[in-house]
mmCIF file of C-alpha atoms in Angstrom:
data_model
loop_
_atom_site.group_PDB
_atom_site.id
_atom_site.type_symbol
_atom_site.label_atom_id
_atom_site.label_comp_id
_atom_site.label_asym_id
_atom_site.label_seq_id
_atom_site.Cartn_x
_atom_site.Cartn_y
_atom_site.Cartn_z
ATOM 1 C CA MET A 1 -124.699 -6.998 -83.674
ATOM 2 C CA LEU A 2 -125.665 -3.529 -82.116
ATOM 3 C CA SER A 3 -126.606 -0.906 -84.178
ATOM 4 C CA LEU A 4 -125.436 2.858 -84.048
ATOM 5 C CA SER A 5 -128.617 3.757 -83.126
ATOM 6 C CA THR A 6 -128.449 1.589 -80.262
ATOM 7 C CA ILE A 7 -125.065 2.576 -79.186
ATOM 8 C CA GLY A 8 -125.956 5.810 -78.988
ATOM 9 C CA PHE A 9 -129.048 5.358 -77.078
ATOM 10 C CA THR A 10 -126.827 3.488 -74.615
ATOM 11 C CA ARG A 11 -124.445 6.445 -74.152
ATOM 12 C CA TRP A 12 -127.368 8.662 -73.889
ATOM 13 C CA SER A 13 -129.100 6.735 -71.055
ATOM 14 C CA THR A 14 -125.883 5.934 -68.995
ATOM 15 C CA THR A 15 -124.466 9.524 -69.241
ATOM 16 C CA PRO A 16 -127.088 11.257 -66.964
ATOM 17 C CA LEU A 17 -126.632 8.291 -64.483
ATOM 18 C CA ILE A 18 -122.953 8.957 -64.012
ATOM 19 C CA VAL A 19 -123.705 12.588 -63.740
ATOM 20 C CA ALA A 20 -126.345 12.137 -61.271
ATOM 21 C CA THR A 21 -124.148 9.971 -59.033
ATOM 22 C CA ALA A 22 -121.322 12.362 -59.180
ATOM 23 C CA ARG A 23 -123.538 15.266 -58.278
ATOM 24 C CA GLN A 24 -124.774 13.481 -55.034
ATOM 25 C CA LEU A 25 -121.215 12.820 -54.181
ATOM 26 C CA HIS A 26 -120.023 16.308 -54.280
ATOM 27 C CA THR A 27 -122.978 18.326 -53.066
ATOM 28 C CA ALA A 28 -121.412 19.020 -49.678
ATOM 29 C CA THR A 29 -118.954 21.730 -49.658
ATOM 30 C CA LEU A 30 -115.720 21.022 -47.646
ATOM 31 C CA ASP A 31 -114.411 23.984 -45.446
ATOM 32 C CA LEU A 32 -110.590 23.510 -45.072
ATOM 33 C CA ALA A 33 -110.108 26.747 -43.373
ATOM 34 C CA ALA A 34 -108.670 26.799 -39.897
ATOM 35 C CA ARG A 35 -110.841 27.629 -36.742
ATOM 36 C CA LYS A 36 -111.115 31.124 -35.927
ATOM 37 C CA GLY A 37 -108.377 31.989 -33.319
ATOM 38 C CA THR A 38 -106.379 28.961 -33.686
ATOM 39 C CA ARG A 39 -103.453 30.398 -35.460
ATOM 40 C CA GLU A 40 -103.360 33.205 -32.673
ATOM 41 C CA LYS A 41 -103.219 30.657 -30.133
ATOM 42 C CA ALA A 42 -100.344 28.805 -31.787
ATOM 43 C CA ARG A 43 -98.463 32.059 -32.092
ATOM 44 C CA LYS A 44 -98.891 32.822 -28.445
ATOM 45 C CA ALA A 45 -97.857 29.211 -27.567
ATOM 46 C CA LYS A 46 -94.475 29.679 -29.340
ATOM 47 C CA VAL A 47 -93.897 33.001 -27.382
ATOM 48 C CA LYS A 48 -91.896 32.044 -24.267
ATOM 49 C CA LYS A 49 -93.187 33.386 -20.999
ATOM 50 C CA VAL A 50 -90.740 35.422 -18.759
ATOM 51 C CA VAL A 51 -91.182 34.512 -15.331
ATOM 52 C CA GLU A 52 -90.314 37.544 -13.026
ATOM 53 C CA LYS A 53 -88.337 36.409 -9.867
ATOM 54 C CA VAL A 54 -89.847 37.427 -6.634
ATOM 55 C CA GLY A 55 -87.719 38.155 -3.603
ATOM 56 C CA PHE A 56 -88.378 36.218 -0.096
ATOM 57 C CA ILE A 57 -92.058 36.808 0.959
ATOM 58 C CA ARG A 58 -92.813 36.324 4.656
ATOM 59 C CA HIS A 59 -95.486 33.621 5.391
ATOM 60 C CA ASP A 60 -97.798 35.969 7.166
ATOM 61 C CA LEU A 61 -97.709 38.154 4.058
ATOM 62 C CA ARG A 62 -98.332 35.442 1.459
ATOM 63 C CA LYS A 63 -102.144 34.900 2.576
ATOM 64 C CA LYS A 64 -103.198 38.146 4.014
ATOM 65 C CA GLY A 65 -101.382 40.551 1.666
ATOM 66 C CA LYS A 66 -100.302 42.758 4.607
ATOM 67 C CA LEU A 67 -98.390 42.648 7.675
ATOM 68 C CA ASN A 68 -99.738 40.928 10.692
ATOM 69 C CA LEU A 69 -97.682 42.708 13.350
ATOM 70 C CA ASN A 70 -98.377 42.265 17.163
ATOM 71 C CA VAL A 71 -100.326 45.219 17.975
ATOM 72 C CA ALA A 72 -100.147 46.355 21.503
ATOM 73 C CA ASN A 73 -103.308 45.904 23.626
ATOM 74 C CA LYS A 74 -104.991 49.484 23.877
ATOM 75 C CA HIS A 75 -106.804 48.316 27.018
ATOM 76 C CA ILE A 76 -104.407 49.706 29.602
ATOM 77 C CA ASP A 77 -104.650 47.807 33.075
ATOM 78 C CA ASP A 78 -101.949 49.156 35.566
ATOM 79 C CA SER A 79 -103.935 47.515 38.492
ATOM 80 C CA TRP A 80 -101.148 45.054 39.193
ATOM 81 C CA LYS A 81 -98.655 47.998 39.587
ATOM 82 C CA GLN A 82 -97.841 49.340 43.111
ATOM 83 C CA ASP A 83 -98.755 52.710 44.213
ATOM 84 C CA PRO A 84 -96.083 55.837 44.245
ATOM 85 C CA LYS A 85 -94.638 56.560 47.518
ATOM 86 C CA ASP A 86 -93.094 59.873 46.684
ATOM 87 C CA ASP A 87 -94.203 63.056 44.732
ATOM 88 C CA CYS A 88 -92.024 62.166 41.849
ATOM 89 C CA TRP A 89 -91.979 58.832 40.251
ATOM 90 C CA VAL A 90 -91.513 56.990 37.024
ATOM 91 C CA SER A 91 -94.905 56.489 35.447
ATOM 92 C CA LYS A 92 -93.547 53.224 33.849
ATOM 93 C CA TYR A 93 -93.364 51.240 36.919
ATOM 94 C CA TYR A 94 -96.099 52.642 39.007
ATOM 95 C CA LYS A 95 -99.848 53.231 38.825
ATOM 96 C CA TRP A 96 -101.295 56.221 37.113
ATOM 97 C CA ARG A 97 -102.558 58.947 39.726
ATOM 98 C CA MET A 98 -106.076 58.898 40.152
ATOM 99 C CA TYR A 99 -107.518 62.580 40.303
ATOM 100 C CA SER A 100 -110.949 63.775 41.558
ATOM 101 C CA VAL A 101 -113.028 65.842 39.017
ATOM 102 C CA GLU A 102 -112.165 69.034 41.100
ATOM 103 C CA GLU A 103 -108.561 68.515 40.962
ATOM 104 C CA ALA A 104 -108.491 67.635 37.224
ATOM 105 C CA VAL A 105 -110.251 70.874 36.618
ATOM 106 C CA GLN A 106 -107.946 72.879 38.755
ATOM 107 C CA CYS A 107 -104.774 71.564 37.028
ATOM 108 C CA HIS A 108 -106.452 72.374 33.573
ATOM 109 C CA ARG A 109 -107.206 75.809 34.751
ATOM 110 C CA GLU A 110 -103.734 76.320 35.839
ATOM 111 C CA THR A 111 -102.150 75.345 32.446
ATOM 112 C CA HIS A 112 -104.725 77.345 30.461
ATOM 113 C CA HIS A 113 -104.043 80.503 32.581
ATOM 114 C CA PRO A 114 -103.459 83.706 31.000
ATOM 115 C CA THR A 115 -99.724 83.473 31.683
ATOM 116 C CA VAL A 116 -99.345 80.075 30.023
ATOM 117 C CA TYR A 117 -101.853 79.106 27.380
ATOM 118 C CA ASN A 118 -103.819 82.151 27.646
ATOM 119 C CA LEU A 119 -107.124 80.310 27.172
ATOM 120 C CA PRO A 120 -109.131 80.283 30.418
ATOM 121 C CA ASN A 121 -112.424 79.417 28.431
ATOM 122 C CA ALA A 122 -110.952 76.425 26.863
ATOM 123 C CA PRO A 123 -113.325 73.120 26.256
ATOM 124 C CA LEU A 124 -113.088 70.290 28.618
ATOM 125 C CA TYR A 125 -113.340 66.740 26.929
ATOM 126 C CA ALA A 126 -113.699 63.483 28.486
ATOM 127 C CA HIS A 127 -112.114 60.481 26.437
ATOM 128 C CA VAL A 128 -114.011 57.341 27.680
ATOM 129 C CA GLU A 129 -112.443 53.959 26.832
ATOM 130 C CA LEU A 130 -114.912 51.039 26.487
ATOM 131 C CA ASN A 131 -114.576 47.362 26.360
ATOM 132 C CA MET A 132 -116.667 46.561 23.182
ATOM 133 C CA GLN A 133 -117.125 42.813 23.893
ATOM 134 C CA ALA A 134 -120.670 41.549 23.620
ATOM 135 C CA GLU A 135 -122.002 38.613 25.556
ATOM 136 C CA LYS A 136 -120.332 36.238 23.115
ATOM 137 C CA THR A 137 -116.488 36.454 23.050
ATOM 138 C CA THR A 138 -116.561 36.474 19.027
ATOM 139 C CA ARG A 139 -119.208 39.449 19.040
ATOM 140 C CA PHE A 140 -118.803 43.043 19.696
ATOM 141 C CA VAL A 141 -120.816 46.010 20.301
ATOM 142 C CA ASP A 142 -121.760 47.840 17.296
ATOM 143 C CA ASN A 143 -120.884 51.549 17.038
ATOM 144 C CA PHE A 144 -123.487 53.996 18.347
ATOM 145 C CA GLN A 145 -124.345 57.610 18.337
ATOM 146 C CA ARG A 146 -126.499 59.156 21.229
ATOM 147 C CA MET A 147 -127.627 62.447 22.563
ATOM 148 C CA VAL A 148 -127.807 62.730 26.320
ATOM 149 C CA ALA A 149 -129.467 65.715 28.171
ATOM 150 C CA ILE A 150 -127.251 67.499 30.601
ATOM 151 C CA PRO A 151 -128.276 69.472 33.777
ATOM 152 C CA HIS A 152 -126.345 72.640 32.863
ATOM 153 C CA ARG A 153 -125.841 73.731 29.374
ATOM 154 C CA PHE A 154 -122.822 75.496 27.454
ATOM 155 C CA GLU A 155 -121.888 76.715 24.036
ATOM 156 C CA HIS A 156 -121.009 73.728 22.054
ATOM 157 C CA GLY A 157 -120.374 75.501 18.587
ATOM 158 C CA GLU A 158 -122.434 73.191 16.729
ATOM 159 C CA ASN A 159 -125.080 73.364 13.954
ATOM 160 C CA ARG A 160 -128.055 72.040 15.532
ATOM 161 C CA ASN A 161 -131.068 73.135 13.415
ATOM 162 C CA ILE A 162 -134.378 71.398 14.612
ATOM 163 C CA ILE A 163 -137.480 70.816 12.510
ATOM 164 C CA VAL A 164 -140.491 69.703 14.457
ATOM 165 C CA PHE A 165 -143.809 68.423 13.085
ATOM 166 C CA ALA A 166 -146.934 68.623 14.653
ATOM 167 C CA LYS A 167 -150.843 69.221 14.440
ATOM 168 C CA GLY A 168 -152.780 71.606 16.562
ATOM 169 C CA GLN A 169 -151.903 75.365 17.804
ATOM 170 C CA ASP A 170 -150.819 74.138 21.404
ATOM 171 C CA PRO A 171 -147.983 71.569 20.286
ATOM 172 C CA LEU A 172 -146.676 74.017 17.470
ATOM 173 C CA LYS A 173 -146.508 76.966 20.119
ATOM 174 C CA GLU A 174 -144.979 74.697 22.639
ATOM 175 C CA ALA A 175 -142.293 73.622 19.939
ATOM 176 C CA LYS A 176 -141.771 77.295 19.206
ATOM 177 C CA ASP A 177 -141.204 78.626 22.489
ATOM 178 C CA ALA A 178 -138.758 75.841 23.268
ATOM 179 C CA GLY A 179 -136.355 77.104 20.459
ATOM 180 C CA ALA A 180 -137.148 74.959 17.476
ATOM 181 C CA THR A 181 -135.769 76.362 14.377
ATOM 182 C CA LEU A 182 -138.843 75.442 12.233
ATOM 183 C CA VAL A 183 -142.167 74.437 13.136
ATOM 184 C CA GLY A 184 -144.966 73.253 11.112
ATOM 185 C CA GLY A 185 -147.406 70.444 10.169
ATOM 186 C CA LEU A 186 -148.912 69.618 6.812
ATOM 187 C CA GLU A 187 -147.775 72.719 4.845
ATOM 188 C CA LEU A 188 -144.087 71.460 5.743
ATOM 189 C CA ILE A 189 -144.766 68.164 4.432
ATOM 190 C CA LYS A 190 -146.092 69.622 1.306
ATOM 191 C CA GLU A 191 -143.127 71.656 0.843
ATOM 192 C CA ILE A 192 -140.783 68.815 1.163
ATOM 193 C CA GLN A 193 -142.724 66.815 -1.262
ATOM 194 C CA ASN A 194 -142.573 69.801 -3.674
ATOM 195 C CA GLY A 195 -138.706 70.190 -3.173
ATOM 196 C CA ASP A 196 -139.011 73.865 -1.819
ATOM 197 C CA LEU A 197 -137.513 73.056 1.590
ATOM 198 C CA GLN A 198 -134.282 71.017 2.094
ATOM 199 C CA LEU A 199 -134.208 68.553 4.967
ATOM 200 C CA ALA A 200 -130.424 68.297 4.729
ATOM 201 C CA GLU A 201 -130.290 71.693 6.543
ATOM 202 C CA TYR A 202 -132.038 70.180 9.562
ATOM 203 C CA PRO A 203 -129.719 67.510 11.179
ATOM 204 C CA PHE A 204 -132.405 66.657 13.812
ATOM 205 C CA VAL A 205 -136.084 66.158 13.056
ATOM 206 C CA LEU A 206 -138.718 65.657 15.821
ATOM 207 C CA ALA A 207 -142.553 64.968 15.648
ATOM 208 C CA HIS A 208 -145.520 64.768 17.665
ATOM 209 C CA PRO A 209 -147.406 61.435 17.492
ATOM 210 C CA ASN A 210 -150.409 63.058 16.307
ATOM 211 C CA ILE A 211 -148.936 63.794 12.749
ATOM 212 C CA LEU A 212 -147.139 60.473 12.361
ATOM 213 C CA PRO A 213 -149.697 59.128 9.732
ATOM 214 C CA GLU A 214 -149.376 62.139 7.569
ATOM 215 C CA LEU A 215 -145.378 62.004 8.070
ATOM 216 C CA VAL A 216 -145.071 58.416 6.379
ATOM 217 C CA VAL A 217 -145.070 59.798 3.016
ATOM 218 C CA ILE A 218 -141.805 61.603 3.378
ATOM 219 C CA ARG A 219 -140.185 58.623 5.005
ATOM 220 C CA GLY A 220 -138.280 57.948 1.979
ATOM 221 C CA LEU A 221 -136.733 61.562 1.653
ATOM 222 C CA LEU A 222 -135.299 61.113 5.289
ATOM 223 C CA LYS A 223 -132.406 59.166 6.393
ATOM 224 C CA LYS A 224 -133.160 55.801 8.322
ATOM 225 C CA ASN A 225 -131.592 57.399 11.476
ATOM 226 C CA LYS A 226 -133.394 60.752 11.080
ATOM 227 C CA PHE A 227 -136.934 59.358 10.746
ATOM 228 C CA PRO A 228 -138.776 60.274 14.210
ATOM 229 C CA ASN A 229 -138.636 57.475 16.657
ATOM 230 C CA PRO A 230 -139.517 56.883 20.048
ATOM 231 C CA ARG A 231 -136.332 54.854 21.033
ATOM 232 C CA SER A 232 -133.972 57.638 19.891
ATOM 233 C CA GLY A 233 -136.060 60.057 21.748
ATOM 234 C CA THR A 234 -137.355 62.141 18.781
ATOM 235 C CA LEU A 235 -140.918 61.148 18.750
ATOM 236 C CA GLY A 236 -143.058 61.963 21.717
ATOM 237 C CA VAL A 237 -145.592 64.212 23.396
ATOM 238 C CA ASN A 238 -143.394 66.486 25.474
ATOM 239 C CA LEU A 239 -141.945 68.565 22.810
ATOM 240 C CA ALA A 240 -140.113 71.034 25.112
ATOM 241 C CA GLU A 241 -138.103 68.277 26.919
ATOM 242 C CA MET A 242 -137.043 66.622 23.466
ATOM 243 C CA ILE A 243 -136.007 70.013 21.921
ATOM 244 C CA GLU A 244 -133.978 71.185 25.060
ATOM 245 C CA LYS A 245 -132.075 67.702 24.776
ATOM 246 C CA TYR A 246 -131.034 67.928 21.004
ATOM 247 C CA ALA A 247 -130.577 71.751 21.423
ATOM 248 C CA HIS A 248 -128.267 71.840 24.283
ATOM 249 C CA GLY A 249 -127.404 68.094 25.147
ATOM 250 C CA ILE A 250 -123.982 66.218 24.440
ATOM 251 C CA ASN A 251 -123.674 64.642 21.189
ATOM 252 C CA TYR A 252 -121.480 61.578 21.205
ATOM 253 C CA ASN A 253 -120.181 58.638 18.906
ATOM 254 C CA ALA A 254 -118.885 55.276 20.216
ATOM 255 C CA ALA A 255 -116.530 53.574 17.687
ATOM 256 C CA LYS A 256 -114.561 50.576 17.751
ATOM 257 C CA ASP A 257 -110.960 50.478 16.731
ATOM 258 C CA GLU A 258 -110.249 48.983 13.343
ATOM 259 C CA GLN A 259 -107.354 46.789 14.501
ATOM 260 C CA GLN A 260 -108.699 45.891 18.010
ATOM 261 C CA LYS A 261 -112.389 45.187 17.825
ATOM 262 C CA ASP A 262 -112.887 44.898 21.637
ATOM 263 C CA PHE A 263 -111.594 48.613 22.261
ATOM 264 C CA GLY A 264 -113.823 51.609 21.820
ATOM 265 C CA SER A 265 -113.581 55.134 22.544
ATOM 266 C CA ILE A 266 -115.663 57.991 22.960
ATOM 267 C CA VAL A 267 -114.833 61.879 22.965
ATOM 268 C CA ALA A 268 -117.533 64.312 24.203
ATOM 269 C CA CYS A 269 -117.337 67.859 25.300
ATOM 270 C CA ILE A 270 -118.717 68.210 28.730
ATOM 271 C CA GLY A 271 -118.324 72.005 29.248
ATOM 272 C CA THR A 272 -115.698 75.036 29.314
ATOM 273 C CA LEU A 273 -113.090 75.500 32.316
ATOM 274 C CA GLN A 274 -114.857 78.627 33.390
ATOM 275 C CA MET A 275 -117.992 76.726 34.411
ATOM 276 C CA GLU A 276 -118.404 75.782 38.147
ATOM 277 C CA THR A 277 -116.789 72.542 38.833
ATOM 278 C CA LYS A 278 -119.823 70.950 40.117
ATOM 279 C CA HIS A 279 -121.597 71.565 37.113
ATOM 280 C CA LEU A 280 -118.715 69.962 35.081
ATOM 281 C CA GLU A 281 -119.002 67.183 37.378
ATOM 282 C CA SER A 282 -122.856 66.621 36.935
ATOM 283 C CA ASN A 283 -122.473 66.916 33.088
ATOM 284 C CA LEU A 284 -119.874 64.086 33.341
ATOM 285 C CA SER A 285 -121.929 62.065 35.437
ATOM 286 C CA ALA A 286 -125.025 62.206 33.065
ATOM 287 C CA LEU A 287 -122.704 61.281 30.000
ATOM 288 C CA LEU A 288 -121.271 58.279 31.857
ATOM 289 C CA GLN A 289 -124.904 57.107 32.997
ATOM 290 C CA ASP A 290 -126.056 57.444 29.457
ATOM 291 C CA VAL A 291 -123.001 55.466 28.082
ATOM 292 C CA ASN A 292 -123.517 52.625 30.675
ATOM 293 C CA SER A 293 -127.163 52.361 29.506
ATOM 294 C CA MET A 294 -125.861 50.768 26.439
ATOM 295 C CA ARG A 295 -123.743 47.924 28.257
ATOM 296 C CA PRO A 296 -123.858 44.705 26.951
ATOM 297 C CA LYS A 297 -125.375 41.879 29.091
ATOM 298 C CA ARG A 298 -122.250 40.115 30.445
ATOM 299 C CA GLU A 299 -119.861 40.150 33.369
ATOM 300 C CA GLY A 300 -117.165 42.636 33.810
ATOM 301 C CA LYS A 301 -116.273 46.154 32.837
ATOM 302 C CA PHE A 302 -117.712 48.157 30.188
ATOM 303 C CA VAL A 303 -116.128 51.619 30.928
ATOM 304 C CA THR A 304 -112.483 50.787 31.588
ATOM 305 C CA ARG A 305 -110.777 54.079 31.886
ATOM 306 C CA VAL A 306 -111.887 57.710 31.703
ATOM 307 C CA LEU A 307 -109.621 60.827 30.960
ATOM 308 C CA LEU A 308 -110.062 64.422 31.105
ATOM 309 C CA LYS A 309 -108.166 66.579 28.605
ATOM 310 C CA SER A 310 -108.376 70.162 27.573
ATOM 311 C CA PRO A 311 -106.448 71.126 24.329
ATOM 312 C CA PRO A 312 -104.067 72.486 23.380
ATOM 313 C CA SER A 313 -102.747 71.035 26.755
ATOM 314 C CA GLY A 314 -101.217 67.246 26.507
ATOM 315 C CA GLU A 315 -102.034 66.641 30.096
ATOM 316 C CA ASN A 316 -104.272 63.310 30.336
ATOM 317 C CA LEU A 317 -105.716 63.413 33.736
ATOM 318 C CA LYS A 318 -107.389 59.999 34.735
ATOM 319 C CA ILE A 319 -110.583 59.974 37.075
ATOM 320 C CA ASN A 320 -112.524 57.382 38.644
ATOM 321 C CA PRO A 321 -115.570 56.795 36.656
ATOM 322 C CA PHE A 322 -116.997 54.103 39.114
ATOM 323 C CA LEU A 323 -118.023 56.940 41.351
ATOM 324 C CA TYR A 324 -121.073 57.393 38.806
ATOM 325 C CA ILE A 325 -121.634 54.491 37.392
ATOM 326 C CA PRO A 326 -121.351 50.443 38.680
ATOM 327 C CA GLU A 327 -117.940 48.807 37.761
ATOM 328 C CA GLN A 328 -119.069 45.681 37.234
ATOM 329 C CA GLY A 329 -122.011 44.298 35.183
ATOM 330 C CA VAL A 330 -123.439 40.910 36.740
ATOM 331 C CA PHE A 331 -125.886 38.857 34.319
ATOM 332 C CA SER A 332 -126.555 35.544 34.434
ATOM 333 C CA LYS A 333 -127.164 33.496 31.100
ATOM 334 C CA LYS A 334 -130.746 32.658 31.990
ATOM 335 C CA SER A 335 -131.523 36.390 33.082
ATOM 336 C CA ALA A 336 -129.898 37.690 30.007
ATOM 337 C CA LYS A 337 -131.695 35.353 27.482
ATOM 338 C CA SER A 338 -135.339 35.909 29.275
ATOM 339 C CA THR A 339 -134.614 39.799 29.304
ATOM 340 C CA ASP A 340 -133.729 39.762 25.556
ATOM 341 C CA THR A 341 -136.876 37.788 24.660
ATOM 342 C CA THR A 342 -139.191 39.786 26.667
ATOM 343 C CA ALA A 343 -137.491 42.982 25.580
ATOM 344 C CA ALA A 344 -137.725 41.855 21.571
ATOM 345 C CA ASP A 345 -141.263 40.828 22.354
ATOM 346 C CA GLU A 346 -142.195 44.162 23.821
ATOM 347 C CA GLU A 347 -140.476 45.817 21.039
ATOM 348 C CA ASP A 348 -142.378 43.789 18.429
ATOM 349 C CA ASP A 349 -145.686 44.264 20.158
ATOM 350 C CA ALA A 350 -145.192 48.104 20.351
ATOM 351 C CA GLU A 351 -144.349 48.070 16.660
ATOM 352 C CA GLN A 352 -147.303 46.281 15.614
ATOM 353 C CA ASP A 353 -149.612 48.570 17.942
ATOM 354 C CA GLU A 354 -147.993 51.791 16.307
ATOM 355 C CA GLU A 355 -148.435 50.339 12.883
ATOM 356 C CA LEU A 356 -152.245 49.523 13.394
ATOM 357 C CA ARG A 357 -152.851 52.863 14.887
ATOM 358 C CA SER A 358 -151.330 54.709 11.968
ATOM 359 C CA VAL A 359 -153.305 52.445 9.617
ATOM 360 C CA ALA A 360 -156.563 53.201 11.824
ATOM 361 C CA LYS A 361 -155.789 56.628 11.766
ATOM 362 C CA GLY A 362 -155.120 56.830 7.972
ATOM 363 C CA ALA A 363 -158.391 54.913 7.218
ATOM 364 C CA ALA A 364 -160.443 57.456 9.413
ATOM 365 C CA ALA A 365 -158.760 60.340 7.550
#
């Protein structure tokens, strides 16, 4: 028989075992809460989505998001039309009349007579239309800005403050006599570094090669197209010629059309109506020759049409530009590739030589 002591001992010994096993079973806490955001997602799922009905959309609007209208070709070619036979004709069915420069200037002088517009010294503008297609049909000539020297100066009415950097008394004196706005050397560079001189007031920066190593320190303060460069004609030995070009030359921009990439245009003032006709023609010839120097290496026309205008008159008088520049550009593929490679090699060699010279001068200094 078991005694009470034995039974009590047995209860005492079994109780901890049961409790121990119970603790082991319930040590891990159970998280019965829903995941964060679950209820919000459920509420949103119950809400009915209202679909807005959209009207009919044309097929050319579905992908591009804008109208793809057929834009008229801006290259006007009336060579297929017949010449007018009378003094009065419908311009829609006949060719535009081709004026000489002398005739066009005389027509504008008549419209600007004191009895008409009363602007006898109005500016004369040349509107040059270009075919911007490059050597490949999918490529186009980039927009460019150039300054061309002209034989006969006129009042252009633009702010052309010119700053010239050079070392030595002779180059500084030559630049000052030529009409530069501000001339200096190392002292100007220090003023620019200290912030005492603002280069934004000077749209044109010219330099002599002897100060180029010292000028590199302010390269970051100058825009990419304002740092003196022999390609743009802002770095050279003949400072007087450079200043004359940038102070009294014709500044023009060639820009592609946004919708028709192969069409470009230039608007440049070539003088005033009170100038001699021969002087105006000489300025026009210099402008067209400089524009033609940017011709791409392909066959066909680059300059397509030239109009002479003089506001406020609305007359557009067409002239023949091919009296001053060649009409067609003939380039074979082999010669174009060879000239491209040789030109690129020459430019790379020139850049390397300039860098080596500047480094050598800086090391010697």
